[in-house]
Structure formats: C-alpha cells, structure tokens
C-alpha cells in the first residue's frame, strides 16, 4: 500500500475511534444524567402524591378505588408523568392508567422494599414491554403506613422531547468525522508532495545510493548547517581530517584547524570560496571549495565543502614541470652559450685576444661561483635547481642576478616543505624578472640561509617598487596590476609563510626587498 493511502487510512481509523468513542461516552453520560433528573422529578411527584390528604385518608379508611383514581386522573394530564400507581400494603392497585386493572395486584415487581420497609427509592424498569424510571414513596395515615405510590416516566417520552438535540449532536459528530477524514487525505497528499512522490522504500534506496556514492568519491566532502554543526562526512573526509561518525552533529568550532576556520569564514561572510589551497600538516595540502547552501528564499542554510588531496597531484606536476624546467634550462643555456660564442668569435676576429681571454675567464669564474654556491652550500637539489633555473632565465632576459655566495642551507623548519620553499623563491624571483624586463640594468639579489633560529630568505631588486596604496592588497587572492588571469602567486606565498608561522617584511624604495623569516623549531636535516 502506498504511503499516502496508509496515512489516510491510519488517520481515518484514528478519527473514527476517537470521535466515535467520545460520542458514545458523551451520549451515555447525557443519558445517565437525563435518567437521574427524570428519577428526581418522579420522586418529587411521588412524595407530593403520598402527602395528599385525600389519598392518605381514602387509602387508610374507605379504600374507594374511584376517589383515588379520579384524583390521580385529574392532575396527571398536566404533567409528563402518565404512569402513576397507588397501591395498598397488599400491592392492590387503587389507580392505574388502565381502569380495568384497578383492584388487581401489582405484578411488575420492584415495590417490595417500599411496602416492607417504608423506604423511598428510585429504580429503573427495563423489561420487554416497557422501559421507565420509577420512583417509590410510602403513604402514611395517622402514623401508620397504609400503602405506597409509584410514579414512572417512560423513557421514550423523554427521548422524544430531546430527539432534536440528540440529532444535532450526532450530526456534529458526523460532520467532524468527515472534516477529519478530508483533512487526513489532504495531509497525506501534502506529505507525499513534500517528499516528491517517493515511497519510503524509494527514499531508503536513494539514501543508500547517496551514501555509497559519497563514500566512493576520492574527494572529501563535509556539509554543515547554518549554525556550523557538521551534518555529513564522507569516508575520504574522515580519513584525511581524522574525523569519525561521532563528530557528526558537533560544531566545527571544536576543531581549531585552518580548514575548519575557512568553512566558518565562508558561512559568516555568506560568500563561497573556490580552489583554496590549505595546508593541514607539513605533508598534506588540500585544494578546497566551500559552496553556500541556500533555501527557496535564497537564505543561507549551510555550506558544502569539498577538497582534494594535492599530494599526488603535486607529485605528477613536479614530474611534468621538471621536464619543462629542464627543457627551458637547456634552451636558455643554449641561447646564452651561443651569445657567448658569438662574443668570443667577434673578439678573436678583431684580434682582441687579451679581451677574449679575459671574457672567457670572467664567464668561467661567474659560472664556477654560481655552481659552487648551489652545489656545495645549498644542500637540497630542488631548491638549487629552482635558483639555477631562475638564474638562467634572468640571464636570457638581460638581468643581472646575484646569488649571495654566503648563502647556505643545511636544514629547513619542520612546518614547511621543500616544494613550498621552491614556490616562495620561484614566485618572488619571477615577479622581479617581470618588472625588471621593462627597464635597463635590472638586478636581482638573492640570499638564503638557515641557522638554529630559523630560515631566512632575502630577495631584492632595483625595480620601480610597490606603491603604498597597493601594498596592503598584494596578498589578496586574485588581486593583480597585470593583465590576464593573475594575482595568485603572492597569495600562495603569504599562505605558505603564515602556515609555517613565519613573517614577511616588505621594504620599498629604490626597488623592492622581500625579507622572510620562518622559525626553525625542530629542523629536518638533509643527507
């Protein structure tokens, strides 16, 4: 049976039971109240008749049937009580609705108590022929009981009088029942519409499919409501973030991590965040997107956050970019080598042999200094490689790049990776090159060294510098003064330094100097 029909049937049965039960109980209570009132009225009349002098005297002396019968008949038509019987101590009837029964013994029963004990009481007479409420009262003459009076009121008489009220009551119950059933049908239809016409089995199947899909994704997914409480976690999110099913329902404020803080920021600012890189530990970087959830009124009701572990992606990118860097370095070196050969060839053709020898010596010394610094003082090949690549790029762009010979790097802080250091150096030197190609005699000075206190990076150029009004905006994601889809490099640099607990000092004037310090804490030594 469909859910809509189940709800309608259940509500109908419930309404019939409740309304029907209330109706029956109410009707029984009204019936009982009416019978009690009828009995009290009958008793009042019985006592009144028993106290009439003519009834007492006749029954105590002459025992004349006609006197008592005429007296009863004279006033019973003015009341609703048509069932009045006067009897002596032997139960002989002196008044009766049917005259030919006068003088006969009362045989319907119930009079024994009033004749034997002189007690007044009310009793119900329900037999096959008649249904009535009867009141018995003793009749005394000169202090001695001489008989009894019975006053009865047929139930049918009273029910006929209140039949209109009973009909209204029954109609009210029926109308209430009809309205209740119609409301149940409307409610079931509305529920069916709210759940898009799906049956419980279909909903359970969809929920099962949803869970299977969510847990099979290699993307982590977290959903939170407008209060910041976790509503949903898939398997990958639990594994990467170290959460469990017990954390569902908890506030994300309980987890003091950069990832959770970003979700709360998106929720507070009511602004979605896409493709945000977040470092959750020195080895794992996540690419996250936090999308707002809105209801039909366009009000924010939560956030769905998804993330991808960039570890594998970065490894693949390193392999691809490594080949690209190698190709670029070879091309740059080949181009620079050809330029040097042309210069040497020209000097020889001009017979400037001493100048040619001096030129070759200077080139050899410069190359030896650079390679010596990178080989013997920068112990990580990745960092040395990025510096050499940028050095060759600067040479090709006619920019003088100097790597301080006092640079040395034997260990790095525990909260930063080699890839992140390469990213910082690459972005800063690349920005300097892009500015210096616009001017003549461009120079870049780079120094990197580490000690027990921490890691120091110094990148300086003699470019146009950074304007004061731009200085506070350069780290904002997407902000750029250049043409194209730019403005991400410095934002990445800032996030890396902040994540490692370091700081950046920007010195502007005749050029720009980037002074970066990252505390060492427990260092990672290179082999």
XYZ file of C-alpha atoms in Angstrom:
527
model
C 0.000 0.000 0.000
C 1.313 3.462 -0.877
C 2.354 5.859 1.856
C -0.439 8.326 1.009
C -3.104 5.648 1.408
C -1.510 4.331 4.610
C -1.562 7.776 6.205
C -5.161 8.401 5.100
C -6.348 5.004 6.368
C -4.495 5.336 9.668
C -5.833 8.830 10.309
C -9.361 7.739 9.368
C -9.286 4.796 11.780
C -7.847 7.041 14.475
C -10.513 9.704 13.956
C -13.353 7.163 13.879
C -12.052 5.593 17.079
C -11.522 8.894 18.902
C -14.623 10.741 17.693
C -16.785 7.635 17.929
C -15.510 6.886 21.432
C -16.097 10.458 22.550
C -19.579 10.398 21.013
C -20.591 7.144 22.708
C -19.210 8.225 26.081
C -20.863 11.612 25.814
C -24.192 10.093 24.790
C -24.039 7.609 27.675
C -23.245 10.389 30.104
C -26.138 12.511 28.804
C -28.450 9.513 29.015
C -27.385 8.838 32.579
C -27.851 12.486 33.522
C -31.332 12.563 31.982
C -32.360 9.393 33.784
C -31.126 10.818 37.083
C -33.085 14.012 36.516
C -36.152 12.003 35.497
C -35.866 9.926 38.671
C -35.582 13.029 40.874
C -38.627 14.592 39.233
C -40.585 11.362 39.625
C -39.615 11.140 43.283
C -40.768 14.717 43.883
C -44.145 13.914 42.367
C -44.428 10.614 44.301
C -43.756 12.384 47.610
C -46.287 15.046 46.679
C -48.990 12.451 45.929
C -48.150 10.464 49.083
C -48.703 13.595 51.175
C -52.121 14.435 49.698
C -54.815 14.138 52.426
C -57.478 12.655 50.171
C -55.095 9.878 49.078
C -53.972 9.087 52.628
C -57.470 9.193 54.151
C -59.158 7.161 51.420
C -56.429 4.520 51.417
C -56.473 4.364 55.241
C -60.283 4.225 55.696
C -62.761 3.650 52.854
C -60.385 2.191 50.285
C -62.561 3.603 47.494
C -60.875 2.961 44.144
C -62.872 5.636 42.348
C -61.866 8.532 44.645
C -58.157 7.799 44.265
C -58.396 7.053 40.513
C -60.339 10.272 39.833
C -57.904 12.321 41.893
C -54.886 10.924 40.036
C -56.580 11.342 36.653
C -57.495 14.971 37.496
C -53.930 16.237 37.508
C -51.759 13.664 35.695
C -52.668 15.161 32.290
C -50.944 18.386 33.366
C -47.602 16.590 33.848
C -45.395 14.414 31.733
C -45.872 11.573 34.219
C -48.587 9.296 32.813
C -47.546 6.261 34.788
C -48.878 6.768 38.388
C -49.977 3.858 40.563
C -51.314 3.967 44.130
C -51.364 0.619 45.957
C -52.178 -0.617 49.462
C -49.958 -2.747 51.659
C -51.010 -5.874 49.763
C -49.984 -4.411 46.418
C -53.594 -3.896 45.274
C -53.785 -1.076 42.708
C -56.095 1.872 43.519
C -55.064 3.909 40.489
C -53.759 2.714 37.191
C -53.549 4.081 33.619
C -55.922 1.293 32.520
C -59.081 1.200 34.666
C -59.978 -2.455 34.286
C -56.765 -3.326 36.147
C -57.959 -1.492 39.251
C -58.266 -3.787 42.282
C -55.728 -6.196 40.887
C -52.327 -6.893 42.415
C -49.325 -5.060 41.037
C -47.150 -7.733 39.460
C -44.350 -5.804 37.681
C -42.156 -6.048 40.766
C -39.872 -3.581 42.487
C -42.419 -2.491 45.163
C -41.308 -4.934 47.858
C -38.882 -2.526 49.584
C -41.346 0.346 49.917
C -44.090 -1.952 51.296
C -41.852 -3.891 53.663
C -39.547 -1.153 54.955
C -41.339 2.107 54.069
C -38.214 3.302 52.197
C -38.362 5.812 49.324
C -36.197 4.946 46.325
C -35.791 5.167 42.566
C -35.364 2.187 40.275
C -35.260 1.527 36.550
C -37.789 -0.783 34.979
C -36.464 -2.229 31.736
C -38.371 -5.225 30.540
C -39.574 -6.491 27.223
C -42.750 -4.356 27.226
C -41.708 -1.131 28.852
C -38.687 0.993 29.784
C -39.242 3.571 32.529
C -37.740 5.290 35.525
C -39.818 4.614 38.664
C -39.970 6.400 41.990
C -41.498 4.661 45.058
C -42.712 6.577 48.101
C -44.665 5.254 51.186
C -48.116 6.617 52.177
C -48.777 7.134 55.889
C -52.102 7.756 57.665
C -52.136 8.591 61.344
C -48.511 7.485 61.656
C -49.088 4.088 60.052
C -48.103 3.086 56.527
C -51.211 2.282 54.564
C -49.725 1.892 51.106
C -47.309 3.293 48.518
C -47.268 5.377 45.401
C -45.313 4.613 42.272
C -44.567 7.363 39.726
C -42.981 6.311 36.475
C -41.878 8.142 33.357
C -41.451 6.253 30.146
C -38.008 6.735 28.640
C -39.440 7.059 25.155
C -41.366 10.148 26.212
C -38.240 11.927 27.323
C -36.128 10.763 24.358
C -38.756 12.120 22.002
C -38.501 15.506 23.703
C -34.709 15.627 23.374
C -34.550 13.883 19.999
C -33.811 17.174 18.198
C -30.820 17.800 20.467
C -29.626 14.225 20.018
C -29.863 14.606 16.247
C -27.794 17.801 16.342
C -25.186 16.070 18.470
C -24.953 13.122 16.083
C -24.728 15.417 13.079
C -21.886 17.330 14.761
C -20.008 14.072 15.250
C -20.584 13.008 11.647
C -19.521 16.394 10.248
C -16.434 16.387 12.478
C -15.585 12.906 11.245
C -15.998 13.937 7.598
C -13.809 17.020 8.105
C -11.204 14.903 9.915
C -11.070 12.318 7.117
C -10.812 15.054 4.489
C -8.026 16.708 6.467
C -6.220 13.378 6.755
C -6.433 12.928 2.991
C -5.134 16.471 2.439
C -2.310 15.945 4.931
C -1.238 12.699 3.292
C -1.270 14.381 -0.118
C 0.838 17.268 1.203
C 3.349 14.862 2.783
C 3.518 12.921 -0.465
C 4.137 16.128 -2.390
C 6.793 17.274 0.098
C 8.819 14.091 -0.415
C 8.415 14.427 -4.208
C 6.050 11.488 -4.504
C 8.641 8.996 -3.243
C 7.760 5.942 -1.218
C 9.722 5.046 1.952
C 11.483 2.187 0.153
C 12.498 4.546 -2.629
C 13.779 7.104 -0.115
C 15.778 4.419 1.701
C 17.208 3.256 -1.634
C 18.195 6.807 -2.587
C 19.826 7.383 0.787
C 21.772 4.145 0.413
C 22.865 5.102 -3.085
C 23.836 8.580 -1.882
C 25.991 7.146 0.899
C 27.649 4.699 -1.462
C 28.394 7.462 -3.971
C 29.700 9.886 -1.338
C 31.916 7.293 0.322
C 33.314 6.056 -3.007
C 34.486 9.525 -4.062
C 38.185 10.348 -3.771
C 37.144 13.877 -2.881
C 36.460 14.732 0.746
C 33.008 16.180 1.394
C 31.723 17.907 4.542
C 28.311 19.556 4.950
C 27.498 21.937 7.831
C 24.289 23.773 8.724
C 23.822 27.498 9.345
C 24.955 27.056 12.963
C 28.225 25.447 11.907
C 27.280 21.927 13.035
C 28.530 19.030 10.935
C 25.723 17.283 9.047
C 27.603 14.914 6.775
C 31.045 13.389 6.331
C 32.148 11.010 3.636
C 34.802 8.336 4.059
C 37.655 10.289 2.458
C 36.971 13.337 4.655
C 37.122 11.169 7.773
C 40.434 9.625 6.735
C 42.190 12.853 5.744
C 40.891 15.042 8.582
C 40.955 12.357 11.263
C 37.214 12.577 11.978
C 34.610 9.900 12.747
C 30.855 9.384 12.795
C 30.840 10.563 16.416
C 31.852 14.045 15.214
C 28.635 14.422 13.196
C 26.468 16.974 14.973
C 29.421 18.739 16.592
C 30.315 22.348 15.799
C 33.281 22.947 13.508
C 34.457 25.489 16.092
C 35.523 22.471 18.171
C 38.227 21.737 15.571
C 40.813 24.525 15.546
C 42.259 23.916 12.079
C 42.788 26.181 9.084
C 40.354 24.081 7.061
C 37.511 24.395 9.578
C 38.215 28.108 10.045
C 37.857 28.638 6.290
C 34.460 26.910 6.313
C 33.283 29.125 9.175
C 34.594 32.199 7.358
C 32.575 31.300 4.250
C 29.496 30.775 6.441
C 29.891 34.076 8.323
C 30.662 36.144 5.224
C 27.971 34.319 3.200
C 30.413 34.042 0.336
C 31.518 30.872 -1.435
C 35.249 30.138 -1.662
C 36.668 28.119 -4.558
C 40.035 26.467 -5.249
C 41.604 27.449 -1.961
C 44.882 25.721 -1.012
C 45.040 24.827 2.683
C 47.935 23.122 4.423
C 46.737 20.848 7.228
C 50.180 19.437 8.080
C 53.707 19.614 6.602
C 52.978 16.771 4.177
C 49.356 17.316 3.141
C 47.963 20.269 1.197
C 44.289 20.354 0.276
C 42.596 22.130 -2.610
C 39.249 23.187 -1.136
C 35.997 24.728 -2.298
C 33.309 25.913 0.129
C 29.916 26.354 -1.564
C 26.974 28.001 0.200
C 23.671 26.152 0.520
C 20.538 28.274 0.081
C 16.841 27.509 0.517
C 13.937 28.555 -1.710
C 14.013 32.005 -0.048
C 17.683 32.377 -1.031
C 18.685 32.336 2.632
C 21.937 30.626 3.605
C 21.232 27.318 5.372
C 24.740 25.880 5.398
C 27.920 25.111 3.488
C 29.049 22.109 1.470
C 32.825 21.858 1.450
C 34.777 19.588 -0.860
C 38.521 19.071 -1.004
C 41.149 17.154 -2.930
C 44.476 15.976 -1.587
C 47.087 17.730 -3.715
C 49.920 15.388 -2.684
C 49.556 13.062 -5.666
C 48.694 15.934 -7.994
C 51.807 17.835 -6.938
C 53.958 14.760 -7.454
C 52.654 14.406 -11.004
C 53.049 18.149 -11.566
C 56.617 18.006 -10.333
C 57.439 15.284 -12.824
C 55.833 17.237 -15.662
C 57.220 20.624 -14.650
C 60.604 19.044 -14.042
C 60.775 18.096 -17.702
C 59.538 21.553 -18.668
C 62.148 23.228 -16.470
C 64.862 21.025 -17.892
C 63.812 21.927 -21.435
C 63.665 25.607 -20.566
C 67.057 25.494 -18.840
C 68.615 23.757 -21.808
C 67.097 26.274 -24.187
C 68.223 29.197 -22.025
C 71.710 27.795 -21.624
C 71.960 27.051 -25.340
C 70.837 30.574 -26.184
C 73.246 32.095 -23.688
C 76.054 29.796 -24.868
C 75.521 30.901 -28.470
C 75.626 34.539 -27.391
C 78.890 33.926 -25.546
C 80.348 32.108 -28.543
C 79.387 34.975 -30.842
C 81.043 37.443 -28.460
C 84.233 35.362 -28.244
C 84.216 34.868 -32.019
C 83.894 38.601 -32.589
C 86.758 39.418 -30.224
C 89.003 36.874 -31.958
C 88.115 38.208 -35.390
C 89.021 41.685 -34.146
C 92.274 40.193 -32.882
C 91.404 41.304 -29.342
C 92.933 38.174 -27.923
C 93.577 39.523 -24.449
C 89.970 40.706 -24.125
C 88.720 37.345 -25.349
C 90.804 35.558 -22.734
C 89.587 37.959 -20.003
C 85.962 37.497 -21.122
C 86.298 33.710 -21.025
C 87.913 33.886 -17.591
C 85.115 36.106 -16.221
C 82.460 33.749 -17.589
C 84.210 30.764 -16.112
C 84.540 32.473 -12.724
C 80.885 33.522 -12.645
C 79.702 30.058 -13.618
C 82.035 28.483 -11.077
C 80.773 30.770 -8.307
C 77.116 30.084 -9.082
C 77.540 26.326 -9.430
C 79.792 26.208 -6.380
C 77.280 28.056 -4.245
C 74.371 25.929 -5.433
C 76.281 22.658 -5.281
C 78.139 22.923 -2.002
C 76.072 25.359 0.080
C 72.505 24.646 -0.983
C 72.144 21.012 0.053
C 68.727 20.406 -1.468
C 68.788 19.782 -5.221
C 65.229 21.065 -5.726
C 65.991 24.453 -4.206
C 69.322 24.616 -6.032
C 67.544 23.683 -9.236
C 64.921 26.447 -8.954
C 67.644 29.020 -8.246
C 69.712 27.875 -11.234
C 66.619 27.889 -13.454
C 65.730 31.441 -12.434
C 69.389 32.487 -12.831
C 69.405 31.259 -16.440
C 66.031 32.905 -17.072
C 67.367 36.202 -15.755
C 70.494 35.959 -17.930
C 68.349 35.354 -21.006
C 66.258 38.416 -20.064
C 69.444 40.559 -19.753
C 69.028 40.826 -15.985
C 71.952 40.530 -13.604
C 71.000 38.002 -10.922
C 73.341 37.502 -7.984
C 73.086 34.608 -5.559
C 74.937 35.586 -2.398
C 77.979 33.320 -2.009
C 77.396 33.331 1.756
C 74.079 31.540 1.218
C 73.885 28.150 2.938
C 71.055 25.733 3.579
C 71.522 22.536 5.566
C 68.115 22.177 7.192
C 64.627 23.639 6.914
C 61.869 24.272 9.508
C 59.549 21.394 10.282
C 56.436 23.333 9.260
C 57.452 23.968 5.660
C 58.322 21.638 2.785
C 60.969 21.875 0.078
C 58.234 22.344 -2.514
C 56.845 25.293 -0.591
C 60.267 26.938 -0.351
C 60.657 26.469 -4.112
C 57.228 28.028 -4.598
C 58.177 31.061 -2.473
C 61.504 31.599 -4.271
C 60.022 30.968 -7.697
C 57.136 33.421 -7.254
C 59.272 36.215 -5.799
C 62.056 35.952 -8.401
C 59.538 35.566 -11.233
C 57.749 38.759 -10.143
C 61.090 40.582 -10.022
C 62.041 39.405 -13.527
C 58.669 40.510 -14.935
C 59.246 44.019 -13.571
C 62.933 44.301 -14.495
C 62.498 43.370 -18.170
C 60.832 46.760 -18.547
C 63.966 48.669 -17.522
C 67.707 48.621 -18.278
C 70.421 47.366 -15.924
C 67.978 45.233 -13.938
C 69.489 43.490 -10.933
C 68.245 40.790 -8.570
C 69.963 39.831 -5.355
C 69.050 36.540 -3.620
C 70.252 35.165 -0.308
C 69.008 32.102 1.545
C 70.437 30.675 4.728
C 69.367 28.735 7.794
C 70.592 28.603 11.362
C 69.349 27.406 14.722
C 66.793 30.224 14.866
C 65.173 29.597 11.531
C 65.208 30.001 7.750
C 65.922 33.404 6.167
C 65.112 34.306 2.560
C 66.137 37.652 1.058
C 65.067 38.688 -2.454
C 65.898 42.198 -3.608
C 65.522 44.003 -6.948
C 66.093 47.511 -8.280
C 62.733 47.780 -9.980
C 60.078 50.507 -9.631
C 58.980 49.264 -6.196
C 55.475 48.803 -4.771
C 53.125 51.746 -4.308
C 51.781 52.378 -0.810
C 48.142 52.117 -1.909
C 48.835 48.674 -3.392
C 50.981 47.366 -0.549
C 48.031 46.263 1.592
C 46.314 44.463 -1.289
C 49.077 42.472 -2.961
C 48.417 39.362 -0.844
C 44.680 39.238 -1.645
C 43.676 36.304 -3.796
C 43.093 37.396 -7.398
C 44.398 40.933 -6.935
C 46.856 41.987 -9.651
C 48.033 45.078 -11.530
C 48.848 42.950 -14.548
C 46.718 41.886 -17.488
C 45.216 38.397 -17.551
C 44.133 35.783 -15.022
C 46.809 36.616 -12.440
C 47.067 37.546 -8.775
C 47.614 34.116 -7.187
C 51.395 33.907 -6.676
C 51.792 36.285 -3.735
C 48.622 34.931 -2.138
C 50.200 31.464 -2.215
C 53.449 32.844 -0.771
C 51.573 34.518 2.094
C 49.631 31.360 2.925
C 52.804 29.256 2.954
C 54.624 31.660 5.289
C 51.617 32.067 7.609
C 51.097 28.308 7.763
C 54.735 27.835 8.782
C 54.445 30.512 11.484
C 56.790 32.918 9.710
C 56.552 36.561 8.679
C 57.227 38.696 5.607
C 58.734 42.174 5.758
C 58.417 44.272 2.580
C 60.905 47.096 2.157
C 60.188 49.522 -0.671
C 62.139 52.446 -2.027
C 64.554 52.181 -4.950
C 63.222 48.736 -5.686
C 61.596 46.087 -3.529
C 63.080 43.854 -0.856
C 61.349 40.758 0.490
C 62.684 39.772 3.902
C 61.231 36.424 5.034
C 61.876 34.581 8.278
C 60.473 31.172 9.299
C 61.233 29.830 12.815
C 63.111 26.551 12.865
C 61.590 24.690 15.799
C 62.693 21.122 15.093
C 64.600 21.054 11.838
C 64.711 18.480 9.037
C 68.298 17.745 8.039
C 69.339 16.795 4.524
C 71.595 13.849 3.762
